Amino acid sequence: VLFRSLKRFFTSGSYELEVSVEDDDRQYNPCSERDDDACPATIITENMVMNTKIVYLIRHAESDENRRQQSFYRSFGRIGKLALPTKEDVAASVELLDVKAQIDSDVSDVGRRQIEQVGSKLRKDNFVAEKGIQLVAHSPLKRARQTAEGMLGCVTSRPSVTLEEDISSAGKRAATVNRIVELPALAERTPIEILPINHDAYTSRIAGFEKWLREQPEDVIAIVGHSQYFKNMLGLSFKFGNCDVWEVRFDPSISICQRSVRTDVITMERKEKLAKIKEKFERSRKSPISFDESSCGSEASNFDDLDLPRGWSNLTKLYGYNKTDDR
């Protein structure tokens, strides 16, 4: 076969190399002893474009921390209505005083049901293999580790940690996955990082993760992490639900720095505060809420149209937990 003035693209790791075949009118002769007769000249141009990565973002299952927080909110709501909270909610709310236990808690009983339900859907669809997931990265917090193991069959081992301390410590890897890594940068935003003086530490972690992501040779990656982290990283006005699975594209050719992440996070937080103030004002007037729900709220109507920052694009929800299916 004689190739003339053709351009072809070959994938090599995380790059697309533009390859052109030089014009040559000579007859192709594979038996010739001369190299220039045996094969047309091939030139690899300098046009190298990094492939857009496909990333699957998975929020951990409900944790004991989530359960305690929900009990606290229910108790506070009942008190506001001049009603006594339940004993169960009061007991769970008191557990919030153990700050260390909240930062790194196991999944709750509800969380285990969430993992089983959504994990079953993923296994039925052969999700990990069919999507071609090459790399799984997860937060070091136990609720994320246990979710990664239960839903993807992947979690790093912790030889120095007993099963009583962390039921996922033995480690596990799906047959089709090449690598599993635990990234401290993926840990959820801590109460200390909410303070203005420590805000840069949090946005630096997000920037560090995005830089790590762009440097990986794999093109299809699953990330198991936390709702506030994903919300701030993508500049969203809503949080992912427990065990939600989302697909998003990431362009590693976009330059990333901590300053740009900081600006994006601060801008989004200001928009949310203004929207909440407007919502409260509208409610005080007992009139319908008229603020733009694209800048605040727990849901978004059209995820494909979201303007995501720093090379992120095409956010799509694939799976989620359905509470009615457990009944």
PDB file of C-alpha atoms in Angstrom, residues 19-189:
ATOM      1  CA  VAL A  19       2.066  11.746  11.939  1.00  0.00           C
ATOM      2  CA  SER A  20       2.370  12.719   8.270  1.00  0.00           C
ATOM      3  CA  VAL A  21       3.674  10.640   5.403  1.00  0.00           C
ATOM      4  CA  GLU A  22       5.903  12.475   2.968  1.00  0.00           C
ATOM      5  CA  ASP A  23       4.880  12.758  -0.685  1.00  0.00           C
ATOM      6  CA  ASP A  24       6.762  10.227  -2.739  1.00  0.00           C
ATOM      7  CA  ASP A  25       6.039   9.220  -6.351  1.00  0.00           C
ATOM      8  CA  ARG A  26       8.375   6.261  -6.264  1.00  0.00           C
ATOM      9  CA  GLN A  27       6.852   2.794  -6.539  1.00  0.00           C
ATOM     10  CA  TYR A  28       6.577   1.107  -3.176  1.00  0.00           C
ATOM     11  CA  ASN A  29       8.786  -2.012  -3.162  1.00  0.00           C
ATOM     12  CA  PRO A  30       8.803  -3.908   0.163  1.00  0.00           C
ATOM     13  CA  CYS A  31      11.504  -6.269  -1.154  1.00  0.00           C
ATOM     14  CA  SER A  32      13.973  -3.525  -1.976  1.00  0.00           C
ATOM     15  CA  GLU A  33      17.249  -3.516  -0.086  1.00  0.00           C
ATOM     16  CA  ARG A  34      17.193   0.281  -0.075  1.00  0.00           C
ATOM     17  CA  ASP A  35      15.397   1.670   2.968  1.00  0.00           C
ATOM     18  CA  ASP A  36      14.057   4.680   1.075  1.00  0.00           C
ATOM     19  CA  ASP A  37      12.418   2.363  -1.497  1.00  0.00           C
ATOM     20  CA  ALA A  38      11.058  -0.079   1.038  1.00  0.00           C
ATOM     21  CA  CYS A  39       8.906   2.417   2.902  1.00  0.00           C
ATOM     22  CA  PRO A  40       7.686   5.969   2.366  1.00  0.00           C
ATOM     23  CA  ALA A  41       9.242   8.570   4.627  1.00  0.00           C
ATOM     24  CA  THR A  42       7.255   9.205   7.823  1.00  0.00           C
ATOM     25  CA  ILE A  43       7.544  12.423   9.770  1.00  0.00           C
ATOM     26  CA  ILE A  44       6.326  12.924  13.319  1.00  0.00           C
ATOM     27  CA  THR A  45       5.439  16.574  13.535  1.00  0.00           C
ATOM     28  CA  GLU A  46       5.837  18.848  16.543  1.00  0.00           C
ATOM     29  CA  ASN A  47       2.075  19.076  16.926  1.00  0.00           C
ATOM     30  CA  MET A  48       1.537  17.090  20.128  1.00  0.00           C
ATOM     31  CA  VAL A  49      -1.859  17.439  21.805  1.00  0.00           C
ATOM     32  CA  MET A  50      -2.619  15.972  25.228  1.00  0.00           C
ATOM     33  CA  ASN A  51      -5.692  13.732  25.225  1.00  0.00           C
ATOM     34  CA  THR A  52      -8.740  14.855  27.143  1.00  0.00           C
ATOM     35  CA  LYS A  53      -9.113  12.562  30.121  1.00  0.00           C
ATOM     36  CA  ILE A  54     -12.351  10.881  31.127  1.00  0.00           C
ATOM     37  CA  VAL A  55     -12.810  11.108  34.889  1.00  0.00           C
ATOM     38  CA  TYR A  56     -15.445   9.358  36.997  1.00  0.00           C
ATOM     39  CA  LEU A  57     -16.179  11.180  40.239  1.00  0.00           C
ATOM     40  CA  ILE A  58     -17.810   9.157  43.004  1.00  0.00           C
ATOM     41  CA  ARG A  59     -18.946  10.587  46.315  1.00  0.00           C
ATOM     42  CA  HIS A  60     -18.568   8.291  49.312  1.00  0.00           C
ATOM     43  CA  ALA A  61     -21.561   6.550  50.921  1.00  0.00           C
ATOM     44  CA  GLU A  62     -23.304   8.081  53.914  1.00  0.00           C
ATOM     45  CA  SER A  63     -20.924   8.130  56.871  1.00  0.00           C
ATOM     46  CA  ASP A  64     -21.592   8.193  60.593  1.00  0.00           C
ATOM     47  CA  GLU A  65     -20.686  11.881  60.392  1.00  0.00           C
ATOM     48  CA  ASN A  66     -23.455  12.473  57.828  1.00  0.00           C
ATOM     49  CA  ARG A  67     -25.906  10.553  60.022  1.00  0.00           C
ATOM     50  CA  ARG A  68     -25.034  12.651  63.096  1.00  0.00           C
ATOM     51  CA  GLN A  69     -25.294  15.911  61.177  1.00  0.00           C
ATOM     52  CA  GLN A  70     -28.721  14.977  59.833  1.00  0.00           C
ATOM     53  CA  SER A  71     -29.870  14.173  63.381  1.00  0.00           C
ATOM     54  CA  PHE A  72     -28.626  17.566  64.542  1.00  0.00           C
ATOM     55  CA  TYR A  73     -30.485  19.390  61.743  1.00  0.00           C
ATOM     56  CA  ARG A  74     -33.686  17.474  62.500  1.00  0.00           C
ATOM     57  CA  SER A  75     -33.373  18.293  66.201  1.00  0.00           C
ATOM     58  CA  PHE A  76     -32.765  21.973  65.472  1.00  0.00           C
ATOM     59  CA  GLY A  77     -35.726  22.036  63.097  1.00  0.00           C
ATOM     60  CA  ARG A  78     -38.079  20.517  65.661  1.00  0.00           C
ATOM     61  CA  ILE A  79     -36.956  22.977  68.331  1.00  0.00           C
ATOM     62  CA  GLY A  80     -37.652  25.801  65.905  1.00  0.00           C
ATOM     63  CA  LYS A  81     -41.206  24.487  65.619  1.00  0.00           C
ATOM     64  CA  LEU A  82     -41.500  24.315  69.446  1.00  0.00           C
ATOM     65  CA  ALA A  83     -41.388  20.521  69.395  1.00  0.00           C
ATOM     66  CA  LEU A  84     -39.045  18.217  71.279  1.00  0.00           C
ATOM     67  CA  PRO A  85     -36.453  16.292  69.220  1.00  0.00           C
ATOM     68  CA  THR A  86     -36.366  12.512  69.409  1.00  0.00           C
ATOM     69  CA  LYS A  87     -34.053  10.739  71.840  1.00  0.00           C
ATOM     70  CA  GLU A  88     -32.234   9.113  68.950  1.00  0.00           C
ATOM     71  CA  ASP A  89     -31.544  12.450  67.263  1.00  0.00           C
ATOM     72  CA  VAL A  90     -30.359  14.013  70.510  1.00  0.00           C
ATOM     73  CA  ALA A  91     -27.988  11.108  71.175  1.00  0.00           C
ATOM     74  CA  ALA A  92     -26.565  11.258  67.651  1.00  0.00           C
ATOM     75  CA  SER A  93     -26.195  15.045  67.874  1.00  0.00           C
ATOM     76  CA  VAL A  94     -24.163  14.743  71.081  1.00  0.00           C
ATOM     77  CA  GLU A  95     -21.737  12.456  69.223  1.00  0.00           C
ATOM     78  CA  LEU A  96     -20.755  15.459  67.097  1.00  0.00           C
ATOM     79  CA  LEU A  97     -18.762  16.735  70.064  1.00  0.00           C
ATOM     80  CA  ASP A  98     -16.143  14.100  69.203  1.00  0.00           C
ATOM     81  CA  VAL A  99     -14.546  16.179  66.443  1.00  0.00           C
ATOM     82  CA  LYS A 100     -11.884  13.600  65.536  1.00  0.00           C
ATOM     83  CA  ALA A 101     -14.536  10.931  64.938  1.00  0.00           C
ATOM     84  CA  GLN A 102     -16.375  13.245  62.544  1.00  0.00           C
ATOM     85  CA  ILE A 103     -13.330  13.931  60.382  1.00  0.00           C
ATOM     86  CA  ASP A 104     -12.634  10.241  59.694  1.00  0.00           C
ATOM     87  CA  SER A 105     -15.730   8.125  60.264  1.00  0.00           C
ATOM     88  CA  ASP A 106     -16.864   4.780  58.863  1.00  0.00           C
ATOM     89  CA  VAL A 107     -19.847   4.434  56.565  1.00  0.00           C
ATOM     90  CA  SER A 108     -23.168   4.140  58.381  1.00  0.00           C
ATOM     91  CA  ASP A 109     -25.732   1.350  58.101  1.00  0.00           C
ATOM     92  CA  VAL A 110     -27.513   3.422  55.452  1.00  0.00           C
ATOM     93  CA  GLY A 111     -24.167   3.925  53.726  1.00  0.00           C
ATOM     94  CA  ARG A 112     -23.629   0.187  53.494  1.00  0.00           C
ATOM     95  CA  ARG A 113     -27.024  -0.197  51.828  1.00  0.00           C
ATOM     96  CA  GLN A 114     -26.118   2.587  49.407  1.00  0.00           C
ATOM     97  CA  ILE A 115     -22.862   0.854  48.495  1.00  0.00           C
ATOM     98  CA  GLU A 116     -24.643  -2.444  47.968  1.00  0.00           C
ATOM     99  CA  GLN A 117     -27.380  -0.934  45.783  1.00  0.00           C
ATOM    100  CA  VAL A 118     -25.224   1.244  43.520  1.00  0.00           C
ATOM    101  CA  GLY A 119     -22.364  -1.264  43.562  1.00  0.00           C
ATOM    102  CA  SER A 120     -24.741  -3.939  42.299  1.00  0.00           C
ATOM    103  CA  LYS A 121     -25.706  -1.702  39.375  1.00  0.00           C
ATOM    104  CA  LEU A 122     -22.047  -1.135  38.536  1.00  0.00           C
ATOM    105  CA  ARG A 123     -21.265  -4.849  38.682  1.00  0.00           C
ATOM    106  CA  LYS A 124     -24.297  -5.687  36.548  1.00  0.00           C
ATOM    107  CA  ASP A 125     -23.084  -3.227  33.903  1.00  0.00           C
ATOM    108  CA  ASN A 126     -19.477  -4.396  34.297  1.00  0.00           C
ATOM    109  CA  PHE A 127     -18.777  -0.695  34.817  1.00  0.00           C
ATOM    110  CA  VAL A 128     -15.050  -0.794  35.608  1.00  0.00           C
ATOM    111  CA  ALA A 129     -14.120  -2.966  32.629  1.00  0.00           C
ATOM    112  CA  GLU A 130     -16.616  -1.533  30.133  1.00  0.00           C
ATOM    113  CA  LYS A 131     -15.555   2.041  30.849  1.00  0.00           C
ATOM    114  CA  GLY A 132     -11.913   1.028  30.601  1.00  0.00           C
ATOM    115  CA  ILE A 133     -10.929   2.471  33.979  1.00  0.00           C
ATOM    116  CA  GLN A 134      -7.156   2.255  34.258  1.00  0.00           C
ATOM    117  CA  LEU A 135      -6.492   4.109  37.489  1.00  0.00           C
ATOM    118  CA  VAL A 136      -8.488   4.469  40.724  1.00  0.00           C
ATOM    119  CA  ALA A 137      -7.600   7.200  43.221  1.00  0.00           C
ATOM    120  CA  HIS A 138      -9.354   7.683  46.534  1.00  0.00           C
ATOM    121  CA  SER A 139      -9.286   9.907  49.596  1.00  0.00           C
ATOM    122  CA  PRO A 140      -7.458   8.547  52.665  1.00  0.00           C
ATOM    123  CA  LEU A 141     -10.595   8.913  54.815  1.00  0.00           C
ATOM    124  CA  LYS A 142     -12.280   5.649  55.763  1.00  0.00           C
ATOM    125  CA  ARG A 143     -15.689   6.447  54.282  1.00  0.00           C
ATOM    126  CA  ALA A 144     -14.090   7.006  50.869  1.00  0.00           C
ATOM    127  CA  ARG A 145     -11.871   3.914  51.149  1.00  0.00           C
ATOM    128  CA  GLN A 146     -14.816   1.700  52.083  1.00  0.00           C
ATOM    129  CA  THR A 147     -16.887   3.115  49.211  1.00  0.00           C
ATOM    130  CA  ALA A 148     -14.073   2.551  46.699  1.00  0.00           C
ATOM    131  CA  GLU A 149     -13.749  -1.061  47.801  1.00  0.00           C
ATOM    132  CA  GLY A 150     -17.488  -1.752  47.809  1.00  0.00           C
ATOM    133  CA  MET A 151     -18.377  -0.040  44.526  1.00  0.00           C
ATOM    134  CA  LEU A 152     -15.252  -0.434  42.386  1.00  0.00           C
ATOM    135  CA  GLY A 153     -13.522  -3.386  44.037  1.00  0.00           C
ATOM    136  CA  CYS A 154     -10.434  -1.195  44.436  1.00  0.00           C
ATOM    137  CA  VAL A 155      -8.692   0.185  47.515  1.00  0.00           C
ATOM    138  CA  THR A 156      -5.080   0.494  48.643  1.00  0.00           C
ATOM    139  CA  SER A 157      -3.844  -1.746  51.445  1.00  0.00           C
ATOM    140  CA  ARG A 158      -2.877  -0.506  54.905  1.00  0.00           C
ATOM    141  CA  PRO A 159      -0.612  -3.167  56.435  1.00  0.00           C
ATOM    142  CA  SER A 160      -0.217  -1.257  59.701  1.00  0.00           C
ATOM    143  CA  VAL A 161      -3.986  -0.870  60.231  1.00  0.00           C
ATOM    144  CA  THR A 162      -6.181  -3.666  61.594  1.00  0.00           C
ATOM    145  CA  LEU A 163      -9.518  -4.689  60.097  1.00  0.00           C
ATOM    146  CA  GLU A 164     -11.175  -3.531  63.332  1.00  0.00           C
ATOM    147  CA  GLU A 165      -9.805  -0.038  62.744  1.00  0.00           C
ATOM    148  CA  ASP A 166     -10.656  -0.009  59.022  1.00  0.00           C
ATOM    149  CA  ILE A 167     -12.532  -2.836  57.319  1.00  0.00           C
ATOM    150  CA  SER A 168     -10.928  -1.876  53.988  1.00  0.00           C
ATOM    151  CA  SER A 169      -7.329  -2.084  55.252  1.00  0.00           C
ATOM    152  CA  ALA A 170      -6.550  -5.426  53.526  1.00  0.00           C
ATOM    153  CA  GLY A 171      -6.741  -3.760  50.118  1.00  0.00           C
ATOM    154  CA  LYS A 172      -8.336  -4.925  46.870  1.00  0.00           C
ATOM    155  CA  ARG A 173      -7.893  -4.430  43.117  1.00  0.00           C
ATOM    156  CA  ALA A 174     -10.198  -5.167  40.194  1.00  0.00           C
ATOM    157  CA  ALA A 175      -8.547  -7.351  37.559  1.00  0.00           C
ATOM    158  CA  THR A 176      -8.826  -4.755  34.774  1.00  0.00           C
ATOM    159  CA  VAL A 177      -7.443  -1.804  36.787  1.00  0.00           C
ATOM    160  CA  ASN A 178      -3.744  -1.040  36.424  1.00  0.00           C
ATOM    161  CA  ARG A 179      -3.143   1.130  39.477  1.00  0.00           C
ATOM    162  CA  ILE A 180      -4.764   2.238  42.741  1.00  0.00           C
ATOM    163  CA  VAL A 181      -3.490   5.213  44.713  1.00  0.00           C
ATOM    164  CA  GLU A 182      -4.495   6.975  47.908  1.00  0.00           C
ATOM    165  CA  LEU A 183      -4.192  10.757  47.708  1.00  0.00           C
ATOM    166  CA  PRO A 184      -4.135  12.927  50.855  1.00  0.00           C
ATOM    167  CA  ALA A 185      -4.996  15.909  48.617  1.00  0.00           C
ATOM    168  CA  LEU A 186      -8.483  14.401  48.092  1.00  0.00           C
ATOM    169  CA  ALA A 187      -9.471  14.571  51.785  1.00  0.00           C
ATOM    170  CA  GLU A 188     -12.603  16.570  52.548  1.00  0.00           C
ATOM    171  CA  ARG A 189     -12.375  20.213  53.529  1.00  0.00           C
TER     172      ARG A 189
END
